[in-house]
Amino acid sequence: MLAEEYSLHYLRTKEGHEVDFSIILQDRIESMIEVKLSNPTASYSIVKFHNKYNHPAIQLVKSLRNEHENQGEHSES
Protein backbone atom coordinates (compact mmCIF):
# COMPACT_ATOMS: atom_id res chain seq x y z
CA MET A 1 0.00 0.00 0.00
CA LEU A 2 1.37 3.41 -0.97
CA ALA A 3 1.20 6.42 1.31
CA GLU A 4 -0.63 9.46 -0.02
CA GLU A 5 0.85 12.93 0.14
CA TYR A 6 -1.33 15.24 2.18
CA SER A 7 -0.52 18.86 2.94
CA LEU A 8 -1.82 21.32 5.48
CA HIS A 9 -2.74 24.89 4.52
CA TYR A 10 -4.31 28.03 5.97
CA LEU A 11 -7.34 29.45 4.11
CA ARG A 12 -8.09 33.17 3.85
CA THR A 13 -10.31 35.15 1.46
CA LYS A 14 -9.78 38.72 0.29
CA GLU A 15 -12.62 39.70 2.63
CA GLY A 16 -10.67 38.35 5.63
CA HIS A 17 -12.61 35.13 6.26
CA GLU A 18 -10.19 32.47 7.42
CA VAL A 19 -10.02 28.83 8.47
CA ASP A 20 -7.09 27.61 10.55
CA PHE A 21 -6.31 24.41 8.61
CA SER A 22 -7.29 22.78 5.35
CA ILE A 23 -6.18 19.23 4.63
CA ILE A 24 -5.19 18.95 0.97
CA LEU A 25 -4.81 15.79 -1.14
CA GLN A 26 -3.85 16.07 -4.81
CA ASP A 27 -4.57 19.83 -4.88
CA ARG A 28 -8.10 19.29 -3.48
CA ILE A 29 -9.44 20.26 -0.08
CA GLU A 30 -10.40 17.09 1.79
CA SER A 31 -11.57 18.85 4.96
CA MET A 32 -11.24 22.05 6.97
CA ILE A 33 -10.44 22.45 10.67
CA GLU A 34 -11.04 25.49 12.87
CA VAL A 35 -9.51 25.52 16.37
CA LYS A 36 -10.94 27.49 19.29
CA LEU A 37 -9.98 27.73 22.94
CA SER A 38 -13.47 27.95 24.43
CA ASN A 39 -16.08 29.31 21.99
CA PRO A 40 -18.47 26.44 21.14
CA THR A 41 -20.36 28.40 18.45
CA ALA A 42 -19.37 27.39 14.94
CA SER A 43 -17.17 30.12 13.49
CA TYR A 44 -18.72 32.29 10.79
CA SER A 45 -15.80 31.59 8.43
CA ILE A 46 -15.89 27.80 8.62
CA VAL A 47 -19.66 27.80 8.09
CA LYS A 48 -19.24 30.17 5.11
CA PHE A 49 -16.54 27.97 3.49
CA HIS A 50 -18.55 24.79 4.17
CA ASN A 51 -21.77 26.21 2.71
CA LYS A 52 -20.09 27.70 -0.35
CA TYR A 53 -17.79 24.79 -1.29
CA ASN A 54 -19.40 21.84 0.56
CA HIS A 55 -16.10 20.69 2.09
CA PRO A 56 -16.34 18.70 5.32
CA ALA A 57 -15.65 21.02 8.26
CA ILE A 58 -14.67 20.39 11.88
CA GLN A 59 -14.35 22.86 14.73
CA LEU A 60 -12.19 21.70 17.64
CA VAL A 61 -12.74 23.43 20.96
CA LYS A 62 -10.52 22.82 23.98
CA SER A 63 -12.98 23.66 26.78
CA LEU A 64 -16.45 22.24 26.10
CA ARG A 65 -19.22 21.48 28.58
CA ASN A 66 -22.30 20.20 26.69
CA GLU A 67 -22.84 18.14 23.56
CA HIS A 68 -24.97 19.36 20.62
CA GLU A 69 -25.47 18.79 16.90
CA ASN A 70 -25.10 21.28 14.05
CA GLN A 71 -26.56 20.24 10.67
CA GLY A 72 -26.59 16.59 11.72
CA GLU A 73 -23.02 16.59 13.02
CA HIS A 74 -22.14 15.74 16.62
CA SER A 75 -20.35 18.38 18.70
CA GLU A 76 -20.04 19.65 22.26
CA SER A 77 -20.37 23.07 23.94
PDB file of C-alpha atoms in Angstrom, residues 11-47:
ATOM      1  CA  LEU A  11      -7.342  29.450   4.114  1.00  0.00           C
ATOM      2  CA  ARG A  12      -8.095  33.168   3.848  1.00  0.00           C
ATOM      3  CA  THR A  13     -10.307  35.147   1.457  1.00  0.00           C
ATOM      4  CA  LYS A  14      -9.775  38.716   0.288  1.00  0.00           C
ATOM      5  CA  GLU A  15     -12.621  39.700   2.628  1.00  0.00           C
ATOM      6  CA  GLY A  16     -10.668  38.349   5.626  1.00  0.00           C
ATOM      7  CA  HIS A  17     -12.608  35.132   6.262  1.00  0.00           C
ATOM      8  CA  GLU A  18     -10.195  32.470   7.422  1.00  0.00           C
ATOM      9  CA  VAL A  19     -10.017  28.833   8.467  1.00  0.00           C
ATOM     10  CA  ASP A  20      -7.090  27.611  10.547  1.00  0.00           C
ATOM     11  CA  PHE A  21      -6.315  24.414   8.612  1.00  0.00           C
ATOM     12  CA  SER A  22      -7.286  22.783   5.346  1.00  0.00           C
ATOM     13  CA  ILE A  23      -6.183  19.233   4.631  1.00  0.00           C
ATOM     14  CA  ILE A  24      -5.191  18.945   0.971  1.00  0.00           C
ATOM     15  CA  LEU A  25      -4.812  15.790  -1.135  1.00  0.00           C
ATOM     16  CA  GLN A  26      -3.847  16.071  -4.806  1.00  0.00           C
ATOM     17  CA  ASP A  27      -4.569  19.831  -4.875  1.00  0.00           C
ATOM     18  CA  ARG A  28      -8.104  19.290  -3.477  1.00  0.00           C
ATOM     19  CA  ILE A  29      -9.441  20.256  -0.075  1.00  0.00           C
ATOM     20  CA  GLU A  30     -10.404  17.089   1.795  1.00  0.00           C
ATOM     21  CA  SER A  31     -11.566  18.854   4.959  1.00  0.00           C
ATOM     22  CA  MET A  32     -11.235  22.053   6.973  1.00  0.00           C
ATOM     23  CA  ILE A  33     -10.439  22.453  10.665  1.00  0.00           C
ATOM     24  CA  GLU A  34     -11.044  25.486  12.866  1.00  0.00           C
ATOM     25  CA  VAL A  35      -9.506  25.518  16.367  1.00  0.00           C
ATOM     26  CA  LYS A  36     -10.943  27.495  19.287  1.00  0.00           C
ATOM     27  CA  LEU A  37      -9.982  27.734  22.939  1.00  0.00           C
ATOM     28  CA  SER A  38     -13.468  27.951  24.428  1.00  0.00           C
ATOM     29  CA  ASN A  39     -16.083  29.311  21.994  1.00  0.00           C
ATOM     30  CA  PRO A  40     -18.474  26.439  21.140  1.00  0.00           C
ATOM     31  CA  THR A  41     -20.363  28.404  18.455  1.00  0.00           C
ATOM     32  CA  ALA A  42     -19.372  27.388  14.935  1.00  0.00           C
ATOM     33  CA  SER A  43     -17.173  30.116  13.489  1.00  0.00           C
ATOM     34  CA  TYR A  44     -18.721  32.290  10.787  1.00  0.00           C
ATOM     35  CA  SER A  45     -15.801  31.594   8.432  1.00  0.00           C
ATOM     36  CA  ILE A  46     -15.893  27.796   8.616  1.00  0.00           C
ATOM     37  CA  VAL A  47     -19.661  27.805   8.091  1.00  0.00           C
TER      38      VAL A  47
END
